[in-house]
mmCIF file of N, CA and C in Angstrom:
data_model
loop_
_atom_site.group_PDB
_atom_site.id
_atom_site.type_symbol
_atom_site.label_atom_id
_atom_site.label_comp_id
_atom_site.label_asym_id
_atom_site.label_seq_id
_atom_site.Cartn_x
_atom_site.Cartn_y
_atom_site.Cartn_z
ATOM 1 N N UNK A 9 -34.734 62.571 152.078
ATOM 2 C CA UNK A 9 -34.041 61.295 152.050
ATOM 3 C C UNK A 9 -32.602 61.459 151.563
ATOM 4 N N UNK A 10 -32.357 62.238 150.426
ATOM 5 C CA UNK A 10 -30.633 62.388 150.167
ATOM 6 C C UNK A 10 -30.188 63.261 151.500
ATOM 7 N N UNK A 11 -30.820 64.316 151.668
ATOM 8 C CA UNK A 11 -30.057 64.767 152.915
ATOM 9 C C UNK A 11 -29.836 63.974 154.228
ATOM 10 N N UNK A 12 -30.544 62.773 154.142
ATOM 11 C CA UNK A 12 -29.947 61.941 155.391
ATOM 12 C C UNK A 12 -28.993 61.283 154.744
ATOM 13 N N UNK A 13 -28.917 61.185 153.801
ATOM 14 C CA UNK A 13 -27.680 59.681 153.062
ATOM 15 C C UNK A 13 -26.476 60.679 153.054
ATOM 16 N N UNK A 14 -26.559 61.888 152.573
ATOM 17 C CA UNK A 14 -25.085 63.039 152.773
ATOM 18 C C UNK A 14 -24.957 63.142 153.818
ATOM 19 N N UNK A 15 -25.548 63.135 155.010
ATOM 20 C CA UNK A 15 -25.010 63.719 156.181
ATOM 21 C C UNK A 15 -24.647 62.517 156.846
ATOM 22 N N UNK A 16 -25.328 60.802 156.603
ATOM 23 C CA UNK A 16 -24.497 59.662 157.510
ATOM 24 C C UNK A 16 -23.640 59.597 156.502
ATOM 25 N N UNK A 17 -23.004 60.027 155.375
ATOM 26 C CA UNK A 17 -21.708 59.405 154.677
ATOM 27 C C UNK A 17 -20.586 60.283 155.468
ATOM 28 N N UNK A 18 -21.213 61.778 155.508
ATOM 29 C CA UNK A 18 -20.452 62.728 156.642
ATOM 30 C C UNK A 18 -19.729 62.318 157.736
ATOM 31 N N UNK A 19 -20.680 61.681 158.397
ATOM 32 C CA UNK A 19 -20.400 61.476 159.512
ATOM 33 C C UNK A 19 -19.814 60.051 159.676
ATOM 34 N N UNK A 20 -19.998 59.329 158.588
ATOM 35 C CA UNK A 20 -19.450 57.939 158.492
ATOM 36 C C UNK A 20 -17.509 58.404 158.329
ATOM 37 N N UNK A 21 -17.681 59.293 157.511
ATOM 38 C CA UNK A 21 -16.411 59.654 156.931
ATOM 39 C C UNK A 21 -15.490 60.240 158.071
ATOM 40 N N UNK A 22 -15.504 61.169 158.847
ATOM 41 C CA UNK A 22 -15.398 62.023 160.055
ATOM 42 C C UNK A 22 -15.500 60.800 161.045
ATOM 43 N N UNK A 23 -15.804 59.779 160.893
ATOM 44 C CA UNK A 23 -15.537 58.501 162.511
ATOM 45 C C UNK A 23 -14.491 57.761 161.798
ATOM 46 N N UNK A 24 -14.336 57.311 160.966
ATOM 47 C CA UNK A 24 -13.857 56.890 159.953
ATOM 48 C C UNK A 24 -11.739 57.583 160.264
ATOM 49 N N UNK A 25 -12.134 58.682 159.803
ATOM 50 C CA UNK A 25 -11.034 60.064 159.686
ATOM 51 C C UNK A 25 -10.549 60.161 161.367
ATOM 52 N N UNK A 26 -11.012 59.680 162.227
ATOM 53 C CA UNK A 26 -10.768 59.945 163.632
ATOM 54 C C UNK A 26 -10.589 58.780 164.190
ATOM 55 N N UNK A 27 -10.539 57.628 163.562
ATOM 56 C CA UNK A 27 -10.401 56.446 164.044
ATOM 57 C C UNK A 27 -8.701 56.057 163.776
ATOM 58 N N UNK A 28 -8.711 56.278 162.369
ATOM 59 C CA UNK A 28 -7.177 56.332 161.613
ATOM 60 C C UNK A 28 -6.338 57.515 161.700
ATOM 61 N N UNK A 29 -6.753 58.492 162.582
ATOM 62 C CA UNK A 29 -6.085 59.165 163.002
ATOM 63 C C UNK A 29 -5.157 59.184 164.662
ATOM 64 N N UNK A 30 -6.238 58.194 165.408
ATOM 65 C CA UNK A 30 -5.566 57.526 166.567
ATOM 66 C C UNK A 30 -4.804 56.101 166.459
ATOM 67 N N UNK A 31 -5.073 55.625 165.518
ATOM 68 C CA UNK A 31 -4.242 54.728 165.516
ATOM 69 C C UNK A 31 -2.727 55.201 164.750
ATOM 70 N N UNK A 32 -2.687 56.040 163.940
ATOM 71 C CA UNK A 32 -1.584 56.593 163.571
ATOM 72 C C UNK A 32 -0.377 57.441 164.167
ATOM 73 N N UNK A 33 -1.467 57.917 165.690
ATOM 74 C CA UNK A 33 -0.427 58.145 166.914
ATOM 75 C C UNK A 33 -0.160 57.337 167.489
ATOM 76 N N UNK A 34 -0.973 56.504 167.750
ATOM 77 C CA UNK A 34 -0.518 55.324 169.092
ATOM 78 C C UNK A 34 0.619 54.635 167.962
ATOM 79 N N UNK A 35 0.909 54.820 166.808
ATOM 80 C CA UNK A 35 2.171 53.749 166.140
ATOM 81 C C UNK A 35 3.356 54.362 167.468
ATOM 82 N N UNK A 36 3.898 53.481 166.980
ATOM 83 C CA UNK A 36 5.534 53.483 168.468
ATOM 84 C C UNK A 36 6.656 53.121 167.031
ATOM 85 N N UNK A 37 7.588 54.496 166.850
ATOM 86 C CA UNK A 37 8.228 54.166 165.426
ATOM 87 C C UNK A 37 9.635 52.961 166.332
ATOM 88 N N UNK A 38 9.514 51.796 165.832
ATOM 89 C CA UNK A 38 10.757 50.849 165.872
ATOM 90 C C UNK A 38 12.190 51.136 165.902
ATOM 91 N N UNK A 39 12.878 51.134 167.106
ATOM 92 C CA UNK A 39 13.959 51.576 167.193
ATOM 93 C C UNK A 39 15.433 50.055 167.061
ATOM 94 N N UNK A 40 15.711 49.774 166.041
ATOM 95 C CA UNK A 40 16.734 48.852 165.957
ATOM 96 C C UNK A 40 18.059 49.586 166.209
ATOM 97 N N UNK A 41 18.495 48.505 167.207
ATOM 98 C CA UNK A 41 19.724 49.122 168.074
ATOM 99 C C UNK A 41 21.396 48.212 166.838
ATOM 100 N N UNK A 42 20.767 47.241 166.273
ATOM 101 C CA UNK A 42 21.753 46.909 165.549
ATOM 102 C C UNK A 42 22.011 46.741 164.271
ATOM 103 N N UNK A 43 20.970 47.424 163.228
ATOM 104 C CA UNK A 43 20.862 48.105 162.238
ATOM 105 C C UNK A 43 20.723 49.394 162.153
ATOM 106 N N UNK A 44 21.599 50.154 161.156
ATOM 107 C CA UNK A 44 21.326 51.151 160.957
ATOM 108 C C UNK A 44 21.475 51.681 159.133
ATOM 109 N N UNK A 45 20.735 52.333 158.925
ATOM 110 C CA UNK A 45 20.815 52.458 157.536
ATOM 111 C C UNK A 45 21.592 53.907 157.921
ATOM 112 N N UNK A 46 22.896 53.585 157.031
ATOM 113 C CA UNK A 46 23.979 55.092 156.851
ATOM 114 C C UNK A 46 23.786 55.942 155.551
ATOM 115 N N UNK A 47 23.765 55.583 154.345
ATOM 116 C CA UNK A 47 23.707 55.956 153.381
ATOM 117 C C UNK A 47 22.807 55.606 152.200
ATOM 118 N N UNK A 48 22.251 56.404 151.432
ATOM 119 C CA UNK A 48 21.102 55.791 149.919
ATOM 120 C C UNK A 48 21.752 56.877 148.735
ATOM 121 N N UNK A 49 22.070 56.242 147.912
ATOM 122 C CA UNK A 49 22.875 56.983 146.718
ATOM 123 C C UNK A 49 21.462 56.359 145.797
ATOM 124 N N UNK A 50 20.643 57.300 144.953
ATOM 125 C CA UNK A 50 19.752 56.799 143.916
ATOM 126 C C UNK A 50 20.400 56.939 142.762
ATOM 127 N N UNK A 51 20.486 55.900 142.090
ATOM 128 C CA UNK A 51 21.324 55.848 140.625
ATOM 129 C C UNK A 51 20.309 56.135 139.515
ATOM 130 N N UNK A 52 18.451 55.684 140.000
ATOM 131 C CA UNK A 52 17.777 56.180 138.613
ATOM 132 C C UNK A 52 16.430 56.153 139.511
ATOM 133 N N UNK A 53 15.438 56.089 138.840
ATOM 134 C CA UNK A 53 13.933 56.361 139.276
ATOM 135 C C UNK A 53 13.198 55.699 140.159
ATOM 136 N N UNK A 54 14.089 54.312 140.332
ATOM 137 C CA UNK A 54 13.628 53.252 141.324
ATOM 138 C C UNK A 54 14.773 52.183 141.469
ATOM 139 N N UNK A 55 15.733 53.096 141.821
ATOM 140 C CA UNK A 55 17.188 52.252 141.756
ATOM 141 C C UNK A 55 18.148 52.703 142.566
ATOM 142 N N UNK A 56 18.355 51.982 143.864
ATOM 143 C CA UNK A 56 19.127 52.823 145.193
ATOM 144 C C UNK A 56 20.128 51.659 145.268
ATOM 145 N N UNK A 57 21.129 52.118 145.806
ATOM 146 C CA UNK A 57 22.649 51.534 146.237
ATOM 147 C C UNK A 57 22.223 51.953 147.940
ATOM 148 N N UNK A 58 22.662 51.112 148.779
ATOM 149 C CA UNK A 58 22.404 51.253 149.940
ATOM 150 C C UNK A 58 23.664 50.668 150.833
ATOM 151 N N UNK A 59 24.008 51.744 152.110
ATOM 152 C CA UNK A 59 25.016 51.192 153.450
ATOM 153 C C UNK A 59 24.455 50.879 154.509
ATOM 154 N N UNK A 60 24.296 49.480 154.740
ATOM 155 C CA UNK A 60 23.357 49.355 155.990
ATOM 156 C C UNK A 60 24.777 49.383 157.271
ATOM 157 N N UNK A 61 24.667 49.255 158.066
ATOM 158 C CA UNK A 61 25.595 48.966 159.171
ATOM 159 C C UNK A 61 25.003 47.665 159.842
ATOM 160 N N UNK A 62 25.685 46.759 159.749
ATOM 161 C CA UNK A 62 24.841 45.605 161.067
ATOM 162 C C UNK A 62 26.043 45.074 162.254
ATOM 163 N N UNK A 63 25.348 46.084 163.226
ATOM 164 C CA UNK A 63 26.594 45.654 164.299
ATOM 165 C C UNK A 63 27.809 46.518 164.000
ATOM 166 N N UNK A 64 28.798 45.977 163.452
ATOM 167 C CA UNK A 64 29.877 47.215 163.346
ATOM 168 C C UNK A 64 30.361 46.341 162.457
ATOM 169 N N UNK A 65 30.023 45.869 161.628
ATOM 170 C CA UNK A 65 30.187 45.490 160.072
ATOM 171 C C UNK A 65 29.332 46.219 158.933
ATOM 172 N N UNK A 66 30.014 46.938 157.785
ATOM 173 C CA UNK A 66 28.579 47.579 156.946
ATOM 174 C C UNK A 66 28.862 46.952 155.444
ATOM 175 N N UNK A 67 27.894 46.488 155.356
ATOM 176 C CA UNK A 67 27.089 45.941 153.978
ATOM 177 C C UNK A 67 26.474 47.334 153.123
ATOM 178 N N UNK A 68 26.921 46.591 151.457
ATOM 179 C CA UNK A 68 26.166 47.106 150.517
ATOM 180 C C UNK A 68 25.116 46.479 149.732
ATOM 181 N N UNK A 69 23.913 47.309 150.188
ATOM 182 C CA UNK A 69 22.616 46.238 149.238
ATOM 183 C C UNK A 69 22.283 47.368 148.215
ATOM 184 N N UNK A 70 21.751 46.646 147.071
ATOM 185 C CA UNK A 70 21.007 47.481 145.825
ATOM 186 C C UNK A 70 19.760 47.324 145.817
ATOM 187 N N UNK A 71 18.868 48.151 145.523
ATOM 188 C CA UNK A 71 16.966 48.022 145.433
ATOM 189 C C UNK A 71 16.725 48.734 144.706
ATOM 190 N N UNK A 72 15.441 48.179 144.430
ATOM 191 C CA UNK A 72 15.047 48.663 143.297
ATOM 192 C C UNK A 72 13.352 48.139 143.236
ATOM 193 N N UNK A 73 12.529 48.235 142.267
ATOM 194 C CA UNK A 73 11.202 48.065 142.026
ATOM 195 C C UNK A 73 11.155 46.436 142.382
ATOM 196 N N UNK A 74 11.665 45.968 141.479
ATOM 197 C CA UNK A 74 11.828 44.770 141.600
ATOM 198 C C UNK A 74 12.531 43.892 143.057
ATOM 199 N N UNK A 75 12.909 44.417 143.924
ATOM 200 C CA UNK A 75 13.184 43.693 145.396
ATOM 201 C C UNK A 75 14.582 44.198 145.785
ATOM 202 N N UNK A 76 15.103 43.790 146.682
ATOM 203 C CA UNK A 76 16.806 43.627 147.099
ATOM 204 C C UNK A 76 17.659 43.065 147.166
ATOM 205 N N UNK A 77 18.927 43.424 147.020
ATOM 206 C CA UNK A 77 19.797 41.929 146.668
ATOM 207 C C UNK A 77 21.269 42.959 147.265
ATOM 208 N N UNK A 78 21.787 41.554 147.784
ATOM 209 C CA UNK A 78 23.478 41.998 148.896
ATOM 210 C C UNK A 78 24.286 42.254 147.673
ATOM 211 N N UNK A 79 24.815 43.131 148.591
ATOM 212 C CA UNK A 79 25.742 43.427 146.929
ATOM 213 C C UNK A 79 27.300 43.263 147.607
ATOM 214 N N UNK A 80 27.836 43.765 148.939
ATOM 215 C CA UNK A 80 29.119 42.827 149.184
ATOM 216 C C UNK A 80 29.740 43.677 150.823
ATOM 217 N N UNK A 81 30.500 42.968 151.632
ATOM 218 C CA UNK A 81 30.660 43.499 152.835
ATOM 219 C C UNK A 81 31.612 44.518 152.239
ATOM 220 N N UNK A 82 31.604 45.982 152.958
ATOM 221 C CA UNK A 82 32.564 46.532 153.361
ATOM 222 C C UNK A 82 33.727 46.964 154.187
ATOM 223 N N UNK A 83 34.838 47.550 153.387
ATOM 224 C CA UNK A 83 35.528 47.667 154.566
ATOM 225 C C UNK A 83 35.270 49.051 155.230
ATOM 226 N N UNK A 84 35.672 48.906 156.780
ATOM 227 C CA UNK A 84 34.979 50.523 157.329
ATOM 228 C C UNK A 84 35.715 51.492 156.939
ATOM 229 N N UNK A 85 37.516 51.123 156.744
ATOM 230 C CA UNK A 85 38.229 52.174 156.860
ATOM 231 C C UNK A 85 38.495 52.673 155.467
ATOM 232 N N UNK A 86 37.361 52.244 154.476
ATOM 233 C CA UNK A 86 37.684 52.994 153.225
ATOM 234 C C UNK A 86 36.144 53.755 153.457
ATOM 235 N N UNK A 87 35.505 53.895 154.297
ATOM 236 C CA UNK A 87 34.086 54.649 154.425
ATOM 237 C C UNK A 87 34.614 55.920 155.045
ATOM 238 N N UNK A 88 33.732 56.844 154.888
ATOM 239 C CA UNK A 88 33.547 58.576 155.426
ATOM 240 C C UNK A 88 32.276 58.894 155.891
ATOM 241 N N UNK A 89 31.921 58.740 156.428
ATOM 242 C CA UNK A 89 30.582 59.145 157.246
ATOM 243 C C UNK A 89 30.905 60.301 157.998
ATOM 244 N N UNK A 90 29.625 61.201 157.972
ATOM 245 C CA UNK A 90 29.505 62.589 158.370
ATOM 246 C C UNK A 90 28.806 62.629 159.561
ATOM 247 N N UNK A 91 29.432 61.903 160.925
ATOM 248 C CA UNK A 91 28.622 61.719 162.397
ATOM 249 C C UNK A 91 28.171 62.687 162.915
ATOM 250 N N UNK A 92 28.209 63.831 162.515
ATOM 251 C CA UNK A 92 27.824 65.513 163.124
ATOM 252 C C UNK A 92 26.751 65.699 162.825
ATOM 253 N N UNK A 93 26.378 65.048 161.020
ATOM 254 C CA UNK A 93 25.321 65.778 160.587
ATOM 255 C C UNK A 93 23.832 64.630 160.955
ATOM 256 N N UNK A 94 23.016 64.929 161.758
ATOM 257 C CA UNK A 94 22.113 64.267 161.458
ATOM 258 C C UNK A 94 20.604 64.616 160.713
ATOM 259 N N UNK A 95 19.437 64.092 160.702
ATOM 260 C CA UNK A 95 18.499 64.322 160.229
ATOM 261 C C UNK A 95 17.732 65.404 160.605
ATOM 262 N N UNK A 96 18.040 65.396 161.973
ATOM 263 C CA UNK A 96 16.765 66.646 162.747
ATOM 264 C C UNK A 96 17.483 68.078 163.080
ATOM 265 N N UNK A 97 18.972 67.875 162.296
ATOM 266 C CA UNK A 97 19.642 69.213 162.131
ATOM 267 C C UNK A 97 19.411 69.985 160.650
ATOM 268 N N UNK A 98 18.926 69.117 159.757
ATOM 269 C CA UNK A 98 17.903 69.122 158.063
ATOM 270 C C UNK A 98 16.830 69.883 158.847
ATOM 271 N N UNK A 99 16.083 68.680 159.258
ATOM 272 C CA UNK A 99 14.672 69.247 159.522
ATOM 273 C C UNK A 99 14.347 70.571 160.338
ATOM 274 N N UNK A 100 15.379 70.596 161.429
ATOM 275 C CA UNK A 100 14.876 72.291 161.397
ATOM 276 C C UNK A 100 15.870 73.373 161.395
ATOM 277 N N UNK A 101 16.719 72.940 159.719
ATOM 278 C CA UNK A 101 17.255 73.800 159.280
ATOM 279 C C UNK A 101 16.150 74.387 157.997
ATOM 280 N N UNK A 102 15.207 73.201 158.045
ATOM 281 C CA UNK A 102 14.252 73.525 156.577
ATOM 282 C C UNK A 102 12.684 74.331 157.721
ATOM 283 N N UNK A 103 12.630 73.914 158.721
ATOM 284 C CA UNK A 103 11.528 74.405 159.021
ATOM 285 C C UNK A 103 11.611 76.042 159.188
ATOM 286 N N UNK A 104 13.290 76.336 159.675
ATOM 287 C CA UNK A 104 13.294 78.045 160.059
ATOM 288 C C UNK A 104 13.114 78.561 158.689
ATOM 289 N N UNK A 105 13.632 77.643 157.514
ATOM 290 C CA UNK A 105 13.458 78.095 156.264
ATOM 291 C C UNK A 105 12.020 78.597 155.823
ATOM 292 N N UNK A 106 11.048 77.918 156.341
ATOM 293 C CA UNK A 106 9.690 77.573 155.716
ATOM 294 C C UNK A 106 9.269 78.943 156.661
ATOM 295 N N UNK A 107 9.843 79.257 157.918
ATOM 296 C CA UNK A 107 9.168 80.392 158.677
ATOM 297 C C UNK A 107 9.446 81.298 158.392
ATOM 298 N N UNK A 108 10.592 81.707 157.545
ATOM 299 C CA UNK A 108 11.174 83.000 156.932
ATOM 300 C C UNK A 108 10.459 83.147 155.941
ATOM 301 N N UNK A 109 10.197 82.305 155.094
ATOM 302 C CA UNK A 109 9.446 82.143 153.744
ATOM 303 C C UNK A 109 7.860 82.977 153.946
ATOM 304 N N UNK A 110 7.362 81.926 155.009
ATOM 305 C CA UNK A 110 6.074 82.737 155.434
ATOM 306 C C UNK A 110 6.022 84.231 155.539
ATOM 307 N N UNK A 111 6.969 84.702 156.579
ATOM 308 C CA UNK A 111 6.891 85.599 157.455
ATOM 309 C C UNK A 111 7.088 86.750 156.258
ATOM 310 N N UNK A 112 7.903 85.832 154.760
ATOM 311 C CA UNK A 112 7.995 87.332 154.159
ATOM 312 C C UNK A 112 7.012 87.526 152.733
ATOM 313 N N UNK A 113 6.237 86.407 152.893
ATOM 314 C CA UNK A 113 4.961 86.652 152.049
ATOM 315 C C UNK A 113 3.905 87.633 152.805
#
């Protein structure tokens, strides 16, 4: 009798594990064409300064644990943004990292 109750929690767990695993592909990540988040400066443990862009105006919001709040429009031509560098030039600048790493353990 326990060996049937371990093996349907098994298998409860494993349909379970394969159910939330297709729905986590079929997500479609949201592409907003007139927001863009440019910059997050963290000032403490749960405390970010933020550059959103909306449209071709960019705003500064602050967040934190406690929620978000506008903090004031900017002007563009006192901004510096680094348009070359993006995210997926990080990511597999860290992944060749992680393969060298391997390769020399």
């Amino acid at each position: 009798m326990v060996y049937a109750e371990i093996i349907f929690l098994l298998v409860s767990f494993i349909i379970l594990l394969t159910v939330a695993l297709c729905f986590a592909k079929k997500k479609v990540p949201l592409r907003n064409k007139n927001m863009q988040l440019m910059e997050v400066l963290p000032l403490n443990f749960n405390q970010y300064i933020y550059i959103i862009k909306v449209g071709t105006e960019y705003h500064l919001f602050c967040g934190g644990k406690a929620g978000m709040t506008y903090g004031s429009k900017l002007d563009k031509n006192s901004l510096r943004f680094d348009e070359n560098v993006s995210f997926n030039k990080f990511l597999d600048k860290w992944q060749k990292e992680c393969k060298k790493d391997e390769q020399m353990e």
